[in-house]
Structure formats: structure tokens, C-alpha cells
Amino acid sequence: EGSQLSFIAPWQKDNVTLLERILRSMVFETICSIFILANCVTMGISAHVMVDDNARGSWGAFLNWSEHFFTAFFLCEFLLRLKVDGCIAFKPVDSEGRANFMDAFLVIVTGVMISWAMPLVAYMLQQETPTGLLRMLTVLRAARLGRLVRV
């Protein structure tokens, strides 16, 4: 009586949450790196389709789906990192902060804004979306390859 036993889950040691342990794990970094590389491959295919109209029919649906998939994946990754690390981790005052800021910028601008927001606004205004220009801007995502050097 009087003594209380407390259970500390393995992921809560040293006040580290499960989410933080996952985000800091080599497995998670490897998965993100694989998705960055896969996204670059789809960007290469997309560039090929832009210059070869014959390839558009066979790749169009896949490229459209993959664009949304990668945007959603990288947005989720950004939001998880924001939750764990807070806004301060994205402040470009040191090399790590600059790298995080650049990742966030690429996700928000080349992903969310170009892939989702601009087409939605164009649809609502009943305007044509300049798909060629937007696809070229999404190639900026290849800058995320620089992150592989950090990992």
C-alpha cells in the first residue's frame, strides 16, 4: 500500500513521444528518401510526356494519380514534422533550419499550391489551368534530392 507503480511505455522514455521516435528513425528517413526518388522518376516521365504527345494517353492517369499521392505524402510528412519540431525548426537561421524551410516551401508551393489550390481556383472560376507551366514548376521538387545528402 502507498507505493504506486507507474508504467512507462518504451517509446515514452526520456519524454520522447512515439511520433518523434518514428520521425527520427532511419526507417522513416529511408521511406521518405525512396518517395523523393520515386517522385523524381515520375517527374522525368512527366517531362517526357510533355514533349511526346503519343505517350500522354498511356501515362496521363498514372501521372495525375502520382502527383496527388506525392503531394499528400509530403504534406503529411511536413505536418508531422511541424507537430513534433514546432515552427522554430523551420526558421532559416542555421543550416538545419534552412533545409527544413526549403522542404516546407517546396511542399507548400510546388505541391499544395500548384497541384491542388491553383487547379481548384481555376475550376471555380471556370478557367483553363496552364498545365504545362504548372508541371514545369513542379519539377522544382527535384530540389528535394538535396535532402538525401543530409540523410
Short mmCIF file of C-alpha atoms in Angstrom, two decimals:
data_model
loop_
_atom_site.label_atom_id
_atom_site.label_comp_id
_atom_site.label_asym_id
_atom_site.label_seq_id
_atom_site.Cartn_x
_atom_site.Cartn_y
_atom_site.Cartn_z
CA GLU A 1 0.00 0.00 0.00
CA GLY A 2 1.05 3.56 -0.52
CA SER A 3 3.59 2.87 -3.29
CA GLN A 4 2.39 3.34 -6.80
CA LEU A 5 3.84 1.60 -9.78
CA SER A 6 3.96 3.61 -12.93
CA PHE A 7 4.29 2.09 -16.33
CA ILE A 8 6.42 3.91 -18.89
CA ALA A 9 5.96 2.67 -22.41
CA PRO A 10 9.21 2.07 -24.35
CA TRP A 11 8.50 4.98 -26.69
CA GLN A 12 7.99 7.39 -23.79
CA LYS A 13 11.46 7.04 -22.31
CA ASP A 14 13.23 10.37 -21.87
CA ASN A 15 9.96 12.19 -22.71
CA VAL A 16 10.23 11.20 -26.37
CA THR A 17 6.88 10.51 -27.98
CA LEU A 18 6.20 7.63 -30.30
CA LEU A 19 5.69 10.07 -33.16
CA GLU A 20 9.06 11.68 -32.50
CA ARG A 21 10.80 8.30 -32.38
CA ILE A 22 9.18 7.35 -35.70
CA LEU A 23 10.14 10.63 -37.38
CA ARG A 24 13.72 10.34 -36.17
CA SER A 25 14.08 6.69 -37.20
CA MET A 26 16.27 5.59 -40.07
CA VAL A 27 13.34 3.56 -41.42
CA PHE A 28 11.18 6.68 -41.77
CA GLU A 29 14.04 8.64 -43.37
CA THR A 30 14.65 5.78 -45.79
CA ILE A 31 10.96 5.64 -46.74
CA CYS A 32 10.94 9.41 -47.33
CA SER A 33 14.10 9.13 -49.43
CA ILE A 34 12.54 6.38 -51.54
CA PHE A 35 9.45 8.57 -52.10
CA ILE A 36 11.65 11.53 -53.08
CA LEU A 37 13.44 9.36 -55.64
CA ALA A 38 10.16 7.89 -56.92
CA ASN A 39 8.75 11.40 -57.27
CA CYS A 40 11.78 12.40 -59.32
CA VAL A 41 11.22 9.39 -61.58
CA THR A 42 7.59 10.40 -62.16
CA MET A 43 8.75 13.96 -62.89
CA GLY A 44 11.09 12.55 -65.53
CA ILE A 45 8.24 10.59 -67.07
CA SER A 46 6.08 13.71 -66.94
CA ALA A 47 8.77 15.71 -68.75
CA HIS A 48 8.90 13.02 -71.43
CA VAL A 49 5.12 13.09 -71.81
CA MET A 50 5.19 16.88 -72.19
CA VAL A 51 7.35 16.57 -75.33
CA ASP A 52 5.88 13.33 -76.70
CA ASP A 53 2.11 13.56 -77.22
CA ASN A 54 1.93 9.85 -78.10
CA ALA A 55 2.99 8.91 -74.57
CA ARG A 56 0.34 11.09 -72.90
CA GLY A 57 -2.51 8.62 -73.22
CA SER A 58 -0.72 5.73 -71.56
CA TRP A 59 0.83 7.78 -68.72
CA GLY A 60 -1.75 10.52 -68.10
CA ALA A 61 -3.84 8.83 -65.41
CA PHE A 62 -0.80 7.42 -63.60
CA LEU A 63 0.95 10.81 -63.56
CA ASN A 64 -2.17 12.55 -62.31
CA TRP A 65 -2.64 10.00 -59.52
CA SER A 66 1.04 10.03 -58.55
CA GLU A 67 1.07 13.85 -58.37
CA HIS A 68 -1.73 13.78 -55.81
CA PHE A 69 -0.18 10.87 -53.92
CA PHE A 70 3.23 12.54 -53.57
CA THR A 71 1.66 15.87 -52.64
CA ALA A 72 -0.40 14.18 -49.90
CA PHE A 73 2.56 12.14 -48.63
CA PHE A 74 4.96 15.09 -48.44
CA LEU A 75 2.29 17.32 -46.88
CA CYS A 76 1.65 14.70 -44.17
CA GLU A 77 5.39 14.40 -43.56
CA PHE A 78 5.69 18.19 -43.26
CA LEU A 79 2.72 18.41 -40.86
CA LEU A 80 4.10 15.60 -38.69
CA ARG A 81 7.50 17.28 -38.51
CA LEU A 82 5.81 20.59 -37.71
CA LYS A 83 3.90 18.92 -34.86
CA VAL A 84 7.00 17.26 -33.41
CA ASP A 85 9.58 20.00 -34.00
CA GLY A 86 7.39 23.11 -33.95
CA CYS A 87 7.70 26.21 -36.10
CA ILE A 88 11.14 27.00 -34.72
CA ALA A 89 12.65 24.08 -36.66
CA PHE A 90 11.65 25.76 -39.92
CA LYS A 91 13.23 29.12 -39.08
CA PRO A 92 16.08 29.62 -41.58
CA VAL A 93 18.71 30.77 -39.08
CA ASP A 94 21.04 27.77 -39.37
CA SER A 95 21.72 25.06 -41.95
CA GLU A 96 19.15 22.65 -40.49
CA GLY A 97 16.50 25.36 -40.31
CA ARG A 98 17.23 26.46 -43.89
CA ALA A 99 16.93 22.87 -45.13
CA ASN A 100 13.63 22.41 -43.26
CA PHE A 101 12.36 25.75 -44.55
CA MET A 102 13.25 24.78 -48.13
CA ASP A 103 11.47 21.41 -47.73
CA ALA A 104 8.39 23.17 -46.37
CA PHE A 105 8.48 25.74 -49.17
CA LEU A 106 8.71 23.02 -51.83
CA VAL A 107 5.85 21.05 -50.31
CA ILE A 108 3.57 24.05 -49.92
CA VAL A 109 4.35 25.88 -53.17
CA THR A 110 5.10 23.11 -55.67
CA GLY A 111 2.77 20.64 -54.01
CA VAL A 112 -0.25 22.15 -52.33
CA MET A 113 -0.45 25.45 -54.22
CA ILE A 114 0.35 24.20 -57.72
CA SER A 115 -1.16 20.72 -57.58
CA TRP A 116 -4.27 21.43 -55.54
CA ALA A 117 -5.06 25.11 -54.91
CA MET A 118 -4.46 26.59 -58.38
CA PRO A 119 -6.43 23.92 -60.25
CA LEU A 120 -9.27 24.27 -57.73
CA VAL A 121 -9.37 28.05 -58.14
CA ALA A 122 -9.21 27.70 -61.94
CA TYR A 123 -12.10 25.22 -61.81
CA MET A 124 -14.16 27.52 -59.58
CA LEU A 125 -13.52 30.45 -61.92
CA GLN A 126 -14.18 28.23 -64.94
CA GLN A 127 -10.74 28.97 -66.35
CA GLU A 128 -8.22 26.71 -68.01
CA THR A 129 -5.34 25.67 -65.80
CA PRO A 130 -1.97 26.29 -67.51
CA THR A 131 -0.90 22.67 -67.04
CA GLY A 132 2.37 22.95 -68.94
CA LEU A 133 3.59 25.79 -66.74
CA LEU A 134 2.38 24.08 -63.58
CA ARG A 135 4.09 20.81 -64.49
CA MET A 136 7.34 22.65 -65.15
CA LEU A 137 7.12 24.35 -61.75
CA THR A 138 6.59 21.02 -60.01
CA VAL A 139 10.00 19.98 -61.33
CA LEU A 140 11.32 22.22 -58.57
CA ARG A 141 10.56 19.26 -56.32
CA ALA A 142 13.73 17.72 -57.64
CA ALA A 143 15.46 20.15 -55.28
CA ARG A 144 14.36 17.76 -52.53
CA LEU A 145 17.11 15.45 -53.76
CA GLY A 146 19.40 17.71 -51.75
CA ARG A 147 17.73 16.31 -48.67
CA LEU A 148 19.10 12.87 -49.49
CA VAL A 149 22.57 14.28 -48.99
CA ARG A 150 21.59 15.39 -45.47
CA VAL A 151 20.21 11.93 -44.56
#
